[in-house]
Amino acid sequence: MGSHAAPHHRNRRLLVLASGLMLVVGGLLGLPRADGAPAEGDACHTAGTRLPRGDCGPFWQVLAEDFNRDRVPLGSFSDCEHDVDTSAAYCGGLKGKYRDNWWAYPTGWPDTARSRGRQVVGVYHPEDTVSVGPAANGDGRMSVRMWRPADGGPVHAAALVPRAVMQMKYGKYSARIKVTEPAPGYKSAWLHYGGGCEMDHPEGEWDGALSSFHHPCEGGEQGYFPGADDWTHWHTVSTEWTPGHVRFFVDGRLTGHDTRGVPDRALSWVLQNESALEGPVAAPGSSARLEITWVAAYAYGWK
């Protein structure tokens, strides 16, 4: 189970200067697409508030979820031990389209903090952290409310996995997110990882800044790319992963691009939310909430 807590980093003296230069050059000239043609921005122009629908460029849409269907109350993301870490994985407590489209790390798996030796660690509990329903304005949202028991036990965390893009090589992965209830000690690291490779976007403590990281497959220093100052504003985040390239976007703006050791193997997209790896730990009795208003994912070059 420990292998499901992705190995994390934290040395930010990395590629900030190089990435800054890359972004300047990219802004002036347009960074190359995988086929060598210039790409001035997000291939699907994914910057707005609405769920994007349809194919774009080399990407074929395989998931478009706006959470406007049936409610999914707390308790539904349960019994998730079936065919774990495969495209056949499912949560027995879910029904209909949500059962078809979503899986979660099962109750009891440890989060990354345990392998890092943190004072406060987390344990995945999707059954009491994840729900789906309308916000006050009627907008459908997936809510991830992490919390720490008043008795000082482990943080209840959640890692969600869209089934349509489990074990898929390359693609585009987008979502619109906001931390609506921040608190110290909680974070996200939405990622693709495996075989010594790792791409993290977005990542950061919820009471801090939103960033991206890339860990080249062959090792070497990680790429660190600042993205936005505050999780508590709505942001559209996108990762574009193509042969030899990984690009990170925030609100349609290119924030990072790396070509070193980009994965060329099938990986799953994990929407990992967990206890913080830096800074203050979660206080007993505290909680924090992330809301997701839509998720879109695309295969690369399948047509």
mmCIF file with all atom_site columns, C-alpha atoms in Angstrom, residues 40 58 94 106 130-131 144 188 299:
data_model
loop_
_atom_site.group_PDB
_atom_site.id
_atom_site.type_symbol
_atom_site.label_atom_id
_atom_site.label_alt_id
_atom_site.label_comp_id
_atom_site.label_asym_id
_atom_site.label_entity_id
_atom_site.label_seq_id
_atom_site.pdbx_PDB_ins_code
_atom_site.Cartn_x
_atom_site.Cartn_y
_atom_site.Cartn_z
_atom_site.occupancy
_atom_site.B_iso_or_equiv
_atom_site.pdbx_formal_charge
_atom_site.auth_seq_id
_atom_site.auth_comp_id
_atom_site.auth_asym_id
_atom_site.auth_atom_id
_atom_site.pdbx_PDB_model_num
ATOM 1 C CA . GLU A 1 40  ? 1.198   29.224 -28.417 1.00 0.00 ? 40  GLU A CA 1
ATOM 2 C CA . PRO A 1 58  ? -4.312  15.946 -31.354 1.00 0.00 ? 58  PRO A CA 1
ATOM 3 C CA . LEU A 1 94  ? -21.200 3.945  -6.206  1.00 0.00 ? 94  LEU A CA 1
ATOM 4 C CA . PRO A 1 106 ? -9.511  2.306  -0.758  1.00 0.00 ? 106 PRO A CA 1
ATOM 5 C CA . VAL A 1 130 ? -15.966 12.776 -0.981  1.00 0.00 ? 130 VAL A CA 1
ATOM 6 C CA . SER A 1 131 ? -19.461 13.759 -2.119  1.00 0.00 ? 131 SER A CA 1
ATOM 7 C CA . VAL A 1 144 ? -13.392 16.784 -1.099  1.00 0.00 ? 144 VAL A CA 1
ATOM 8 C CA . SER A 1 188 ? -3.123  18.340 -3.170  1.00 0.00 ? 188 SER A CA 1
ATOM 9 C CA . ALA A 1 299 ? -6.545  10.653 -25.189 1.00 0.00 ? 299 ALA A CA 1
#
